[in-house]
Amino acid sequence: MSNIDKQRGDILLEMRDVRIDGYSDDKWHKIIKGVDLTLRRGEIMGLIGESGAGKSTLGLAAMGFARPGCKISSGTINFDGMELTTASASQCRALRGSRITYVAQSAAASFNPSHRLIDQTVEATVRHGIKPDSEARADACILYGDLQLPDPDNIGSRYPHQVSGGQLQRVMTAMAMSPRPDLIIFDEPTTALDVTTQVEVLASMREIVEKYNTAAIYITHDLAVVAQMADVIKVLRYGETVEEAETRKMLSAPEEEYTKSLWAVRSIEKEGEKNDDVILKINNVDAAYSSSVKVLHKVSIEVPRGRTVAVVGESGSGKSTTARVITGLLPPMSGDVQFNGEVLPKDLASRSKDQLRKIQMIYQMADTAMNPRHTIREIIGRPLEFYLGLRGNKRDDRLLELLHLIELDESFVDRLPSELSGGQKQRVCIARALAAEPDLIICDEVTSALDQIVQKGILELLLKLQKDLRISYLFITHDIATVRAISDEIVVMFQGAVVEQGPKSEILTPPFPDYTKLLLSSVPEMDPDWLNNLLAERQNEQTA
Amino acid sequence: MSNSKPGYTATSEVSRVRAKRTLWENIIRGLRSAPPTALFGMLVITAYVVIALFAPLIAPYGESEVFPIPYAPWSDEFLFGTDQLGRDVFTRLVYGARNTIGIAIMTTILAFTIGGGLGLVAAINQKWLDQFLSRFVDVLMAIPSLIFALMLLSIFGSSILNIILIIAVLDSTRVFRLTRAVALNVVVMDYVEAARLRGEKLGWIIRREILPNIMPTLVAEFGLRFSFVFLTIAALSFLGLGIQPPTADWGSMVRENAGLIQFAEYDITAALTPLLPAGAIALLTVAVNFVVDWFLHKTSGLRDE
Amino acid sequence: MHPILRTILQRLGLGIVTLFVVSVIIFSSIQFLPGDFAQAILGQAALEETVAAFRKELGLDLPAWQRYLQWIGGVVQGDFGTSFSGRDASGVDRSRAVVDLIAPRLENTLFLALMAAIISVPIALILGVTAALYRNSIYDRTVNSLTLISISMPEFFVAYILILFFASLNKVFPTLANISPDVELGERIYRTALPAMTLTLVIVAHMMRMTRAAIINLLASPYIEMAELKGVSRATIILRHALPNAWAPIVNVIAFNLAYLVVGVVVVEVVFVYPGVGQLMVDAVTTRDMPVVQGCALIFAATYILLNLSADIVSIISNPRLLHPR
């Protein structure tokens, strides 16, 4: 079954020169600046763009809906002959939940905690008079089955907090499908899920829209995900269309530079290098937050000098806990951490200033890693004063050197963090770590909150710094593309234990242990056939 | 390793730079954007402060100077008449500003020193000390504060020092809760962890990392707590258990002249006499609340500025 | 055990512990009385044996914990001890049991509080919910400013303004809320009108602002937006999606304000010379009649704790996560 073969029907949704404004700080800002969109019956359109591109706003506008504080200021939105911008509130209401439905990003927050899943699933269908109550309920159970939910006949009687995040996302898809709409808007439905869960949810979503030949708008920031779902892809940036093309064409021959930058990180490929000189050695560490629940089991990791070790795993695998043990925030129950050949004291308070200086940390959210009330001068200047005793002009000279090292200039010195972009903030955090002249930097998901092009810039900077200053990195991430781009060695973690450790070339080539294989194979690739192939392969294995 | 494509540099990323302004320019801008209610509030507060500071210059007579005619009507000689002992009501209103506001401010400052200090300690400690302080405060707050204050005053007696101490201790429980809550939000931030990892001393972390970030909330709370303390003290004085004569105080003035309200039919000005100190109290708390309301609105939107 | 039962029992246990600690605090207050208060109460002229007898009656010769047990044992059986007033230097004792002083007045106070609550709770909820629904409208802003002014006013200011207009200038209601047990209900309500109105004005403002905040917070939930995107009507959104989750916050608001009412009655009772517990307590504080002060404080504190306890229990019961455990 291939995306191109699908029959294209007549036009279902047509948006012309839509403009949407949002109100904040006592004035109106343009969010969508004149976008055209045409969707045919049964067609799936991928709407892709980075944070702030206006994807969700545009997706909701397709339902004639604007969030509080937003307004559709001009343009036309025609849904199957009906003009939504001029339609009355009750006309729009009659459409929503019956002919157009919505799947939200955060399933946990979008379900009402007080009602059973099945009641919420059939609510719109019954209220709009599409099916009688009993019929809608029976149908919902069939949909649950279609979406591969466990125990489809009874799962509906549960409450939202009683099922997992991935299951909830499927129930929401069933809820959207229940009235058999002409159009479903998927708004980043898998972004909050782990990769291994994402694949299954993605597959079941695609299957069901194909089964009922429903048109869909699939909103995401991940091009590899949308490539599996969409017939056509539309790229948005700053509220404007960058380009629109059929999926295969978009991936093989994008016309715009910006589109290519959406998979920028995948263009970096580092040749893994070996080094036998070990700078950090974690020996058989067990750790727990409370005495009862152990989160790390006999974890041993080695980091060679001047190299990058990537620690990969899903949420809850113990990656960040490992970082806390190394830094001394969480003293281990047993085992030890050796740095430069000496055993480090277990807890932070008993480490010397020099021991602290040599291990620095960079965080995922640069926003919360910098005090919003300190200027860049204070943020980078403090470690210079604190560790190296630099003051006055000497400090400021070094500060400027560091700013140039991270490719910023002296105009940034007196800014506050809120006056920087996401990438600039992360660079300042890197400079703060560098100011201490460390041997090892722990990077905790440092690029995952950033747009692709910015990620690429940060990763290149980190690689350059490693080359020039021979710093070692312990790089915690869940993103395999990032691992390929930066690591020399890889550690795979699962449920608090190390599954595998070795040079990148070994880990990323078969044969794989089971979990590594599941993890690696679940990462979507920039190939429209990837999901089909993966499902076929997994099917074969099961029957074999 | 390929170079970044032309057009992308770290410095060219879009960011919102705020114009650099001096403190004075910021104040002027703030005042310009303030709603009329807030401007009114600031005007009233300024007027009260001026009256309180220059009370002896403004008041025509001495604070407890007694004239032969009690309950004298409003006249040129006695602007708002005299009270039951023959003291000039206008003079006592002016001195009352000084006494009532002064005592309330001292009480609030004390409450913030105790509650704020302990709240910070509890938020940072997060272990047994936090548990102990929080439970202790829970119990104190289980007794309505006015009732608790009445009970304590009946034991220790009503002196100005006792009032300040008792109200400050009781009110510090609320300051404690708030400080602890907002400080907890800051303590979990990565930048505080970063400072700890750097090896910073606790004092530095509190002074440089935590305090600047909880200050706006505490400033607003200071306004609200001041109103509350001010009203509590006024209520106690009104009940005859607060500031004792001959010290001029608005709450007691209401109590002393309350009977006059019966004569509204015959002389409306006489009936207004007890309402003047009561109105003075109300006007100040309204003004403070207006300013705090605007301040809260402004600081909550600070991030998007 | 069902988790909801366990949580409720935990909360009840905590409430009992709090009551116990509060009773200890209130009891021990008498320990801090300065000097020889037995002498002070009976007067300088009191005979030595009178003072000694009084001391013995107070149990000052026993250790503190024994006296506490005696006292709390009495309280549980409805005996709050004997008032200090009415004692004489000569040893003549015309003092009355604290219960006899409190009981009739407690009834009056509850009547006043109940009247204020019956008027103010519906008004405040309606104002609060509508202000939240029509957020930022002129209606919302007006109500907001008015309530902000209202909460800034001392109770006695509101009370005297009402007296000025409704009792002094226009004789609609009596200035003094003089009631005794033989007064009929209609007359009672008439005489209590002004104090009840005063309390209502103060409480409504507080309660309305808190209700508005709670509802706005609720309406910002993603599941409300989801309901809107399902094309559900506004009335259904409010009734089916918002209301089931609104009980806990609304009950909290009501309990908080009823507790506030309990304290508010003190000042209002004094203004209108209303024969309630508040007035009694103020008089007792003035004369340092400790058994009465303790009795009143205990009653106020217990009411306060019980109100908060019941609010907590309602939020526990209405929490679907506890109601339907995994």
JSON list of C-alpha atoms in Angstrom, two decimals, chain A residues 19 68 77 86 96 107 124 151 154 204 208 212 214 224 246 301-302 328 350 352 356 362 427 470 477 480 497 502 508:
[
{"chain": "A", "resi": 19, "resn": "ARG", "atom": "CA", "xyz": [-4.35, 35.67, 8.47]},
{"chain": "A", "resi": 68, "resn": "PRO", "atom": "CA", "xyz": [-8.74, 32.73, 23.33]},
{"chain": "A", "resi": 77, "resn": "ILE", "atom": "CA", "xyz": [-11.84, 28.99, 5.06]},
{"chain": "A", "resi": 86, "resn": "THR", "atom": "CA", "xyz": [-18.62, 33.92, 8.37]},
{"chain": "A", "resi": 96, "resn": "ARG", "atom": "CA", "xyz": [-16.88, 20.36, 15.08]},
{"chain": "A", "resi": 107, "resn": "ALA", "atom": "CA", "xyz": [-3.81, 13.27, 25.83]},
{"chain": "A", "resi": 124, "resn": "ALA", "atom": "CA", "xyz": [-19.68, 14.08, 20.21]},
{"chain": "A", "resi": 151, "resn": "ASP", "atom": "CA", "xyz": [-9.19, -5.58, 25.94]},
{"chain": "A", "resi": 154, "resn": "ASN", "atom": "CA", "xyz": [-13.77, -3.13, 28.52]},
{"chain": "A", "resi": 204, "resn": "SER", "atom": "CA", "xyz": [-2.34, 2.30, 14.24]},
{"chain": "A", "resi": 208, "resn": "ILE", "atom": "CA", "xyz": [-7.37, 3.67, 10.78]},
{"chain": "A", "resi": 212, "resn": "TYR", "atom": "CA", "xyz": [-12.09, 4.80, 6.66]},
{"chain": "A", "resi": 214, "resn": "THR", "atom": "CA", "xyz": [-10.53, 10.02, 6.20]},
{"chain": "A", "resi": 224, "resn": "ALA", "atom": "CA", "xyz": [10.66, 11.71, 9.55]},
{"chain": "A", "resi": 246, "resn": "GLU", "atom": "CA", "xyz": [4.19, 15.62, -2.59]},
{"chain": "A", "resi": 301, "resn": "ILE", "atom": "CA", "xyz": [30.57, 3.44, 32.28]},
{"chain": "A", "resi": 302, "resn": "GLU", "atom": "CA", "xyz": [33.97, 4.60, 31.03]},
{"chain": "A", "resi": 328, "resn": "GLY", "atom": "CA", "xyz": [27.58, 14.22, 43.51]},
{"chain": "A", "resi": 350, "resn": "SER", "atom": "CA", "xyz": [32.88, 16.90, 50.42]},
{"chain": "A", "resi": 352, "resn": "SER", "atom": "CA", "xyz": [37.12, 20.14, 46.60]},
{"chain": "A", "resi": 356, "resn": "LEU", "atom": "CA", "xyz": [34.04, 20.51, 41.12]},
{"chain": "A", "resi": 362, "resn": "ILE", "atom": "CA", "xyz": [25.00, 21.75, 30.63]},
{"chain": "A", "resi": 427, "resn": "ARG", "atom": "CA", "xyz": [25.69, 28.77, 23.83]},
{"chain": "A", "resi": 470, "resn": "ARG", "atom": "CA", "xyz": [40.43, 18.20, 24.22]},
{"chain": "A", "resi": 477, "resn": "THR", "atom": "CA", "xyz": [20.22, 11.96, 24.70]},
{"chain": "A", "resi": 480, "resn": "ILE", "atom": "CA", "xyz": [19.74, 8.68, 17.57]},
{"chain": "A", "resi": 497, "resn": "ALA", "atom": "CA", "xyz": [20.93, -0.77, 33.81]},
{"chain": "A", "resi": 502, "resn": "GLY", "atom": "CA", "xyz": [31.08, 0.14, 22.93]},
{"chain": "A", "resi": 508, "resn": "LEU", "atom": "CA", "xyz": [25.12, 0.83, 15.42]}
]
